[in-house]
Amino acid sequence: MKAFMIERYGDRNGGRITETPDPQTGAEDVLVRIHAASVNPLDFKIRNGDFKAILPYRLPLTLGNDLAGVVVEVGADVTRFAVGDEVYARPDKDRIGTFAEVIAVHQNDLAPKPATLTMEEAASLPLVALTSWQALVERAQVQPGQKVLIHAGSGGVGTIALQLSRYLGAHVATTAGAANAGLVKELGADVVVDYRTQDFEEVLDGYDVVLDTLGGETLEKSLRVLKPGGKVISIAGPPDADFARELGANLVLRQAMNALSSKTRRHAKRLGVTYSFLFMTADGDQLRELTRLVDAGEIRPVVDRVFSFDQTREAMEYAEKGRAKAGKVVVAMR
């Protein structure tokens, strides 16, 4: 099969499409012919080696973290899918590689593709939709009437998190540029803070939950817009010991991650709020719930641009340099 692969970490201009053996399928694996995949910041971080201490991939490595496609083969113990099914998924972190013609995915990580979406639209969803679900439903347990702040509302995670927050009955604020104010209001934002002209810390107060997608100074300010007992859940801030334990990291790595987040956690404790880092996990059952919401019209994907498979490097560059006006960048294999 053909796949877009990197041969070493840190090469921003690296990566090329090359021939590689077809994946081996286990008894509970589903072989999927990929029709489309989408680009995520996680792809850049893996390529740059940011996670090599905790996600020790073997090089050369096929990049890509979510997909939509058609089942072409099932393992002997597969019970949830059949050849010909249209599916989408975020493969497990140890089995990435969706910038390719085919991939083997465990049946528990797959879900039926939303019937109302094209392959390109469906491929834009798994990673960002699961991130939003695990942050807002699982960890924050958002309730109707609560105040939720979603940073970068026009981004990949933001566009889905806004819609999910609205579905959950929250009062939703977001940060976005003026050009995208109409879009984020349409997606569910009650309050839009123009990050170019306004400081959200001076505008917002008394929030129950913040989903931080930016890290750095934005994360520190986010702690101060929470009411006592509020939560910041970050996908861009420093990892913590809980994340290290979830990974099964050794004691040295757990201590290192604990040290990375210690300043932020101390600041949160002084303010009477909590901080946690989220690294989303593959989950086909959660994707099934999201499929239901998509087909019911509660959530819709936002796709900025679709590139062809032979333009995968250009697609990554386009997304990494922030050229997308809103939503996701997709690579179409077929």
Short mmCIF file of C-alpha atoms in Angstrom, two decimals:
data_model
loop_
_atom_site.label_atom_id
_atom_site.label_comp_id
_atom_site.label_asym_id
_atom_site.label_seq_id
_atom_site.Cartn_x
_atom_site.Cartn_y
_atom_site.Cartn_z
CA MET A 1 0.00 0.00 0.00
CA LYS A 2 0.97 3.67 -0.24
CA ALA A 3 1.46 5.70 2.94
CA PHE A 4 2.76 9.13 3.98
CA MET A 5 5.72 8.39 6.26
CA ILE A 6 8.38 10.22 8.24
CA GLU A 7 11.86 8.76 8.63
CA ARG A 8 13.15 10.92 11.49
CA TYR A 9 11.82 13.29 14.11
CA GLY A 10 12.08 17.06 13.79
CA ASP A 11 12.16 17.38 10.00
CA ARG A 12 9.39 19.87 9.18
CA ASN A 13 9.97 19.38 5.47
CA GLY A 14 10.19 15.62 5.79
CA GLY A 15 7.58 13.03 5.04
CA ARG A 16 6.85 11.39 1.73
CA ILE A 17 4.46 8.96 0.15
CA THR A 18 6.05 5.57 -0.23
CA GLU A 19 5.19 1.90 -0.64
CA THR A 20 4.94 -0.09 2.59
CA PRO A 21 3.56 -3.54 3.45
CA ASP A 22 -0.16 -3.86 4.12
CA PRO A 23 -0.99 -3.99 7.84
CA GLN A 24 -1.44 -7.31 9.60
CA THR A 25 -4.92 -7.89 11.01
CA GLY A 26 -5.58 -9.64 14.30
CA ALA A 27 -8.64 -11.62 15.31
CA GLU A 28 -10.51 -8.51 16.54
CA ASP A 29 -9.18 -6.15 13.89
CA VAL A 30 -11.04 -4.55 11.03
CA LEU A 31 -9.17 -3.68 7.82
CA VAL A 32 -10.42 -0.36 6.48
CA ARG A 33 -9.87 1.09 3.02
CA ILE A 34 -9.33 4.76 3.90
CA HIS A 35 -11.26 7.30 1.85
CA ALA A 36 -10.26 10.39 3.86
CA ALA A 37 -8.24 11.44 6.90
CA SER A 38 -7.81 14.80 8.60
CA VAL A 39 -4.86 16.81 9.86
CA ASN A 40 -4.51 17.52 13.59
CA PRO A 41 -1.95 19.42 15.68
CA LEU A 42 -1.09 16.03 17.18
CA ASP A 43 0.42 15.08 13.80
CA PHE A 44 2.89 17.97 14.00
CA LYS A 45 3.78 17.18 17.59
CA ILE A 46 4.46 13.53 16.80
CA ARG A 47 6.51 14.47 13.71
CA ASN A 48 8.53 16.98 15.74
CA GLY A 49 9.30 14.40 18.43
CA ASP A 50 7.41 16.23 21.19
CA PHE A 51 5.91 12.98 22.48
CA LYS A 52 8.73 10.54 21.78
CA ALA A 53 9.44 10.06 25.49
CA ILE A 54 5.86 8.93 26.15
CA LEU A 55 4.81 7.60 22.72
CA PRO A 56 7.90 5.70 21.53
CA TYR A 57 6.96 5.02 17.91
CA ARG A 58 9.24 2.99 15.69
CA LEU A 59 10.53 4.92 12.68
CA PRO A 60 9.80 5.14 9.81
CA LEU A 61 6.27 6.03 10.89
CA THR A 62 3.01 6.61 9.04
CA LEU A 63 1.32 9.75 10.36
CA GLY A 64 -2.42 10.42 10.68
CA ASN A 65 -4.80 10.11 13.61
CA ASP A 66 -8.34 9.85 12.25
CA LEU A 67 -10.14 8.40 9.24
CA ALA A 68 -13.30 7.55 7.37
CA GLY A 69 -13.53 4.60 5.01
CA VAL A 70 -15.02 1.24 4.10
CA VAL A 71 -14.44 -2.15 5.75
CA VAL A 72 -12.67 -4.55 3.36
CA GLU A 73 -11.82 -7.40 5.76
CA VAL A 74 -12.69 -8.48 9.30
CA GLY A 75 -10.85 -10.69 11.78
CA ALA A 76 -12.21 -14.04 12.93
CA ASP A 77 -13.56 -12.63 16.22
CA VAL A 78 -15.05 -9.40 14.88
CA THR A 79 -18.75 -9.13 15.72
CA ARG A 80 -19.55 -5.44 15.26
CA PHE A 81 -18.71 -4.87 11.58
CA ALA A 82 -18.94 -6.54 8.20
CA VAL A 83 -17.25 -6.06 4.83
CA GLY A 84 -18.76 -3.06 3.07
CA ASP A 85 -19.64 -1.08 6.21
CA GLU A 86 -18.86 2.64 6.12
CA VAL A 87 -16.94 3.55 9.29
CA TYR A 88 -14.90 6.25 10.96
CA ALA A 89 -12.40 6.18 13.81
CA ARG A 90 -9.57 7.62 15.79
CA PRO A 91 -7.25 4.57 16.04
CA ASP A 92 -5.57 3.78 19.33
CA LYS A 93 -2.46 5.88 20.02
CA ASP A 94 -0.27 2.81 19.47
CA ARG A 95 -1.80 2.10 16.06
CA ILE A 96 -1.90 5.43 14.26
CA GLY A 97 -1.22 5.81 10.54
CA THR A 98 -4.29 7.07 8.70
CA PHE A 99 -2.40 8.91 5.94
CA ALA A 100 -2.42 5.62 4.05
CA GLU A 101 -4.55 3.54 1.72
CA VAL A 102 -5.53 0.96 4.34
CA ILE A 103 -5.27 0.50 8.09
CA ALA A 104 -6.09 -2.21 10.64
CA VAL A 105 -8.18 -0.91 13.56
CA HIS A 106 -9.48 -2.78 16.60
CA GLN A 107 -13.24 -3.16 16.33
CA ASN A 108 -13.76 -1.36 19.67
CA ASP A 109 -12.21 1.82 18.25
CA LEU A 110 -14.52 1.99 15.21
CA ALA A 111 -18.04 3.35 14.76
CA PRO A 112 -20.49 3.52 11.88
CA LYS A 113 -19.95 6.64 9.80
CA PRO A 114 -22.73 9.22 10.20
CA ALA A 115 -25.14 8.59 7.33
CA THR A 116 -25.63 12.31 6.75
CA LEU A 117 -21.94 13.04 6.10
CA THR A 118 -19.54 12.60 3.21
CA MET A 119 -16.34 10.67 3.81
CA GLU A 120 -14.38 13.93 3.95
CA GLU A 121 -16.75 15.43 6.51
CA ALA A 122 -16.73 12.28 8.64
CA ALA A 123 -12.93 12.08 8.59
CA SER A 124 -12.73 15.56 10.13
CA LEU A 125 -14.52 14.48 13.30
CA PRO A 126 -13.14 11.55 15.31
CA LEU A 127 -10.20 13.09 17.17
CA VAL A 128 -11.78 16.50 17.82
CA ALA A 129 -15.21 15.08 18.62
CA LEU A 130 -13.80 12.53 21.07
CA THR A 131 -11.66 15.24 22.66
CA SER A 132 -14.75 17.42 23.15
CA TRP A 133 -16.81 14.52 24.53
CA GLN A 134 -14.13 13.35 26.96
CA ALA A 135 -13.51 16.89 28.20
CA LEU A 136 -17.09 18.13 28.53
CA VAL A 137 -19.16 14.99 29.14
CA GLU A 138 -16.77 12.62 30.92
CA ARG A 139 -14.43 14.87 32.85
CA ALA A 140 -16.32 18.15 33.36
CA GLN A 141 -19.79 16.54 33.44
CA VAL A 142 -21.29 19.78 32.12
CA GLN A 143 -24.84 20.41 33.32
CA PRO A 144 -27.59 22.63 31.88
CA GLY A 145 -27.14 26.25 32.87
CA GLN A 146 -23.44 26.01 33.65
CA LYS A 147 -21.06 28.54 32.14
CA VAL A 148 -18.46 27.05 29.79
CA LEU A 149 -15.58 28.83 28.03
CA ILE A 150 -14.18 27.22 24.87
CA HIS A 151 -10.95 28.75 23.60
CA ALA A 152 -10.35 29.10 19.85
CA GLY A 153 -13.95 28.41 18.95
CA SER A 154 -13.30 28.40 15.20
CA GLY A 155 -10.58 25.73 15.48
CA GLY A 156 -10.94 22.00 14.97
CA VAL A 157 -11.77 21.17 18.60
CA GLY A 158 -13.53 24.46 19.19
CA THR A 159 -16.12 24.08 16.43
CA ILE A 160 -17.26 20.74 17.86
CA ALA A 161 -16.94 21.67 21.55
CA LEU A 162 -19.19 24.70 21.00
CA GLN A 163 -21.93 22.53 19.51
CA LEU A 164 -21.61 19.88 22.19
CA SER A 165 -21.74 22.51 24.94
CA ARG A 166 -24.91 23.95 23.43
CA TYR A 167 -26.44 20.46 23.24
CA LEU A 168 -25.60 19.95 26.93
CA GLY A 169 -27.50 23.14 27.79
CA ALA A 170 -24.55 25.28 28.83
CA HIS A 171 -24.16 29.04 28.54
CA VAL A 172 -21.14 29.19 26.21
CA ALA A 173 -18.41 31.77 25.67
CA THR A 174 -15.56 31.51 23.20
CA THR A 175 -12.52 33.39 21.93
CA ALA A 176 -12.31 33.96 18.18
CA GLY A 177 -11.35 36.54 15.60
CA ALA A 178 -13.97 39.04 14.40
CA ALA A 179 -14.09 37.35 10.98
CA ASN A 180 -15.37 34.15 12.61
CA ALA A 181 -17.78 35.74 15.10
CA GLY A 182 -20.82 34.84 13.01
CA LEU A 183 -19.71 31.23 12.60
CA VAL A 184 -19.06 30.59 16.29
CA LYS A 185 -22.39 32.16 17.26
CA GLU A 186 -24.08 29.87 14.77
CA LEU A 187 -22.28 26.91 16.37
CA GLY A 188 -23.48 27.77 19.86
CA ALA A 189 -21.51 30.65 21.37
CA ASP A 190 -23.58 33.03 23.51
CA VAL A 191 -20.60 35.33 24.11
CA VAL A 192 -17.75 35.94 21.64
CA VAL A 193 -14.55 37.60 22.80
CA ASP A 194 -12.39 38.99 19.98
CA TYR A 195 -8.93 37.82 21.04
CA ARG A 196 -7.29 40.52 18.90
CA THR A 197 -8.94 43.47 20.63
CA GLN A 198 -10.17 42.13 23.98
CA ASP A 199 -8.64 40.39 26.98
CA PHE A 200 -11.01 37.56 27.87
CA GLU A 201 -9.89 37.73 31.51
CA GLU A 202 -11.32 41.26 31.75
CA VAL A 203 -14.59 40.34 30.04
CA LEU A 204 -15.49 36.95 31.56
CA ASP A 205 -15.96 35.82 35.16
CA GLY A 206 -17.62 33.08 37.18
CA TYR A 207 -17.23 30.20 34.75
CA ASP A 208 -17.69 26.57 35.73
CA VAL A 209 -15.54 24.99 33.03
CA VAL A 210 -12.82 26.11 30.62
CA LEU A 211 -11.65 23.94 27.74
CA ASP A 212 -8.15 25.23 27.00
CA THR A 213 -6.82 24.48 23.52
CA LEU A 214 -3.95 27.00 23.56
CA GLY A 215 -1.89 26.61 26.74
CA GLY A 216 0.69 29.14 27.94
CA GLU A 217 -0.61 32.52 29.09
CA THR A 218 -4.14 31.61 27.99
CA LEU A 219 -4.14 28.71 30.42
CA GLU A 220 -2.95 30.86 33.32
CA LYS A 221 -5.62 33.49 32.65
CA SER A 222 -8.26 30.80 32.30
CA LEU A 223 -7.73 29.77 35.92
CA ARG A 224 -8.76 33.29 36.96
CA VAL A 225 -12.09 33.39 35.10
CA LEU A 226 -13.39 30.33 36.98
CA LYS A 227 -15.62 30.48 39.99
CA PRO A 228 -14.51 28.54 43.10
CA GLY A 229 -14.67 24.83 42.38
CA GLY A 230 -14.37 25.41 38.62
CA LYS A 231 -12.28 23.30 36.28
CA VAL A 232 -9.77 23.98 33.54
CA ILE A 233 -9.30 21.01 31.23
CA SER A 234 -6.40 21.54 28.85
CA ILE A 235 -5.24 19.73 25.74
CA ALA A 236 -2.32 22.14 25.31
CA GLY A 237 -0.99 22.72 28.81
CA PRO A 238 1.61 20.74 30.76
CA PRO A 239 0.85 17.03 31.26
CA ASP A 240 0.26 15.85 34.81
CA ALA A 241 0.83 12.71 36.87
CA ASP A 242 -2.67 11.38 36.20
CA PHE A 243 -1.92 11.40 32.48
CA ALA A 244 1.38 9.62 33.12
CA ARG A 245 -0.43 6.92 35.11
CA GLU A 246 -2.97 6.48 32.30
CA LEU A 247 -0.05 5.89 29.94
CA GLY A 248 1.48 3.35 32.28
CA ALA A 249 4.63 5.49 32.51
CA ASN A 250 7.44 4.56 34.88
CA LEU A 251 8.06 6.38 38.15
CA VAL A 252 10.72 8.72 36.71
CA LEU A 253 8.42 9.86 33.90
CA ARG A 254 5.48 10.29 36.30
CA GLN A 255 7.60 12.50 38.52
CA ALA A 256 8.81 14.50 35.53
CA MET A 257 5.27 15.16 34.33
CA ASN A 258 4.18 16.03 37.84
CA ALA A 259 6.97 18.61 37.97
CA LEU A 260 5.97 20.09 34.60
CA SER A 261 2.46 20.88 35.81
CA SER A 262 3.29 21.73 39.44
CA LYS A 263 3.27 25.53 38.95
CA THR A 264 -0.10 25.47 37.21
CA ARG A 265 -1.62 23.12 39.79
CA ARG A 266 -0.36 25.27 42.67
CA HIS A 267 -1.83 28.37 41.05
CA ALA A 268 -5.15 26.56 40.57
CA LYS A 269 -5.19 25.39 44.19
CA ARG A 270 -4.62 28.93 45.48
CA LEU A 271 -7.64 30.06 43.46
CA GLY A 272 -9.82 27.19 44.67
CA VAL A 273 -10.11 25.61 41.21
CA THR A 274 -8.63 22.54 39.51
CA TYR A 275 -6.41 21.89 36.50
CA SER A 276 -6.14 18.67 34.51
CA PHE A 277 -4.50 17.65 31.25
CA LEU A 278 -6.44 15.63 28.69
CA PHE A 279 -4.94 13.35 26.06
CA MET A 280 -7.96 11.86 24.36
CA THR A 281 -8.27 8.12 23.87
CA ALA A 282 -9.83 6.03 21.12
CA ASP A 283 -13.38 4.91 21.92
CA GLY A 284 -15.80 3.47 19.40
CA ASP A 285 -18.76 3.54 21.80
CA GLN A 286 -18.35 7.27 22.37
CA LEU A 287 -18.11 7.77 18.61
CA ARG A 288 -21.43 5.92 18.25
CA GLU A 289 -22.98 8.48 20.61
CA LEU A 290 -21.49 11.26 18.53
CA THR A 291 -22.77 9.62 15.32
CA ARG A 292 -26.27 9.80 16.81
CA LEU A 293 -25.86 13.51 17.53
CA VAL A 294 -24.51 14.21 14.05
CA ASP A 295 -27.33 12.37 12.30
CA ALA A 296 -29.84 14.17 14.55
CA GLY A 297 -28.45 17.53 13.41
CA GLU A 298 -27.02 18.51 16.81
CA ILE A 299 -23.39 18.53 15.59
CA ARG A 300 -22.03 19.27 12.15
CA PRO A 301 -18.42 19.20 10.95
CA VAL A 302 -16.64 22.32 9.76
CA VAL A 303 -14.18 21.59 6.95
CA ASP A 304 -11.91 24.37 5.72
CA ARG A 305 -10.20 22.66 2.79
CA VAL A 306 -9.70 19.22 1.24
CA PHE A 307 -6.31 18.19 -0.20
CA SER A 308 -5.54 15.14 -2.33
CA PHE A 309 -3.40 12.31 -0.95
CA ASP A 310 -0.37 13.37 -2.98
CA GLN A 311 -0.67 16.81 -1.33
CA THR A 312 -0.42 15.46 2.24
CA ARG A 313 2.73 17.42 3.03
CA GLU A 314 1.11 20.60 1.71
CA ALA A 315 -2.00 19.88 3.79
CA MET A 316 0.09 19.61 6.95
CA GLU A 317 1.96 22.82 6.14
CA TYR A 318 -1.32 24.64 5.43
CA ALA A 319 -2.76 23.57 8.79
CA GLU A 320 0.42 24.10 10.79
CA LYS A 321 0.87 27.66 9.56
CA GLY A 322 -2.67 28.53 10.57
CA ARG A 323 -3.97 29.18 7.09
CA ALA A 324 -7.28 27.44 7.75
CA LYS A 325 -9.99 30.03 8.33
CA ALA A 326 -12.12 27.67 10.44
CA GLY A 327 -12.46 23.98 11.22
CA LYS A 328 -10.43 21.11 9.84
CA VAL A 329 -8.08 20.33 6.97
CA VAL A 330 -8.79 17.00 5.28
CA VAL A 331 -6.78 14.68 3.05
CA ALA A 332 -8.84 12.67 0.54
CA MET A 333 -7.31 9.32 -0.40
CA ARG A 334 -9.86 8.49 -3.07
#
